[in-house]
Coordinates of C-alpha atoms in Angstrom, one line a residue:
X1 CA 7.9 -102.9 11.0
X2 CA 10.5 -105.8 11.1
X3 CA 12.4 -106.8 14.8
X4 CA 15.0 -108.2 15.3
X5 CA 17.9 -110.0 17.9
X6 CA 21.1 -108.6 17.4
X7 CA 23.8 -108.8 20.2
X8 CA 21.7 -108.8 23.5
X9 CA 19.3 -105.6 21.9
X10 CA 16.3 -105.7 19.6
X11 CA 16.8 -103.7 16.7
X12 CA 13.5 -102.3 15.0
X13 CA 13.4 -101.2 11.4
X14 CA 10.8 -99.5 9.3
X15 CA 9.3 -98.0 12.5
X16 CA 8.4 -94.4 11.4
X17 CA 4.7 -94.4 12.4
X18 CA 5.7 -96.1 15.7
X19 CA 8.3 -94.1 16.2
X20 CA 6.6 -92.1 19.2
X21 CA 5.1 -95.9 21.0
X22 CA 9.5 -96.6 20.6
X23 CA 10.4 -92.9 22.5
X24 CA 8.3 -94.4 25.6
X25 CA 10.6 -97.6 25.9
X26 CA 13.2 -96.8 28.4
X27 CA 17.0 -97.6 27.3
X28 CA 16.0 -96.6 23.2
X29 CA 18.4 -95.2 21.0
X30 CA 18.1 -94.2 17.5
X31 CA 20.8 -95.5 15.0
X32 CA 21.0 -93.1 12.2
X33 CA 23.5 -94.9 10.4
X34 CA 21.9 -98.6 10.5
X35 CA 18.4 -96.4 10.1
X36 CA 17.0 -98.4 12.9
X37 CA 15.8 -98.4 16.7
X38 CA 18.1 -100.0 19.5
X39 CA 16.1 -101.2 22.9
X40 CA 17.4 -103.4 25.5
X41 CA 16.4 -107.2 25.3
X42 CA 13.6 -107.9 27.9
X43 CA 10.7 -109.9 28.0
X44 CA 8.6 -107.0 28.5
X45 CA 10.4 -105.1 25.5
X46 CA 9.9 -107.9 23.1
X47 CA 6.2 -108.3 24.3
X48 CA 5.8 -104.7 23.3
X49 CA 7.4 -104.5 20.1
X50 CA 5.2 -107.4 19.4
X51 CA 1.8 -105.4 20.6
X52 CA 2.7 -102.6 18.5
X53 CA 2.8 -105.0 15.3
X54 CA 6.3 -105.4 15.0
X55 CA 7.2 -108.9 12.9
X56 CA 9.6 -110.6 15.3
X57 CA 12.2 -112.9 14.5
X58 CA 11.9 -116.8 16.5
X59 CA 13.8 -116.0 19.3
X60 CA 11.8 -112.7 19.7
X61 CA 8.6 -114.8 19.5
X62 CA 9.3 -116.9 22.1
X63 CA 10.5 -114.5 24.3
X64 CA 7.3 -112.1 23.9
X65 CA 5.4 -116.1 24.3
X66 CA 6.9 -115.9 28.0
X67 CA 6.1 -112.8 29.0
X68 CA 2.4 -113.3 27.3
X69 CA 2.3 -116.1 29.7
X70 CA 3.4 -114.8 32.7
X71 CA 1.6 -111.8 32.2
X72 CA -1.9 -112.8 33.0
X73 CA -3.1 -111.3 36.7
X74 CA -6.4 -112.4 37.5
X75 CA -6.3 -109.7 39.5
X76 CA -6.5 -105.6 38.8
X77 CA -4.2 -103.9 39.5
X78 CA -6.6 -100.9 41.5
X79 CA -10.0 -101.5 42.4
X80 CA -11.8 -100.1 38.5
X81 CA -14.8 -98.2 38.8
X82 CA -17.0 -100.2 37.2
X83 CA -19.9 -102.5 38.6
X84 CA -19.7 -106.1 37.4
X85 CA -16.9 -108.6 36.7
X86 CA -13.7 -108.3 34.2
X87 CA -13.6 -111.1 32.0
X88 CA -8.9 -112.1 31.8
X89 CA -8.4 -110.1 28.6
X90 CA -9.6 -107.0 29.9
X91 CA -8.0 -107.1 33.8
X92 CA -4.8 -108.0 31.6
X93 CA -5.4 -104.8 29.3
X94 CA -6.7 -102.6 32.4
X95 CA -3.2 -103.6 34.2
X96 CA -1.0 -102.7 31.2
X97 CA -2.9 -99.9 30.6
X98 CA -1.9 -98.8 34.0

């Protein structure tokens, strides 16, 4: 799976076996003609593309780099029920899993 910038969206080819992760993006549309996914340019939406194992193009990594960055809660988002501490990978996956 290849994404890319292209005129404020990320287009995202060769996305069959992620094409139901890409239905879950809000603002996707599917360009039968170009053969190739249309989401809106975000930080979130590049981050995304990038956790499903998309190859981005530079200005798609950096983006995805910022959000990575600002991403990191040290906080959960609700109380888990769990006894014990979460070490910063897994509050961040507990939040996004939420």
């Amino acid at each position: 799976m290849k994404a890319i910038e292209s005129n404020g969206t990320i287009k995202i080819y060769d996305s069959y076996l992620y094409r139901e992760s890409i239905r879950e993006i809000e603002g996707r549309v599917y360009d039968p003609e170009d053969k190739s996914w249309i989401i809106p340019l975000t930080q979130k939406n590049a981050y995304t593309v990038g956790l499903l194992g998309a190859e981005l193009d530079e200005k798609l990594k950096e983006l995805a780099k910022q959000e990575d960055d600002n991403d990191v809660l040290a906080e959960p988002i609700t109380k888990p029920l769990i006894k014990g501490n979460l070490y910063a990978h897994q509050v961040k996956a507990y939040n996004f899993a939420l």
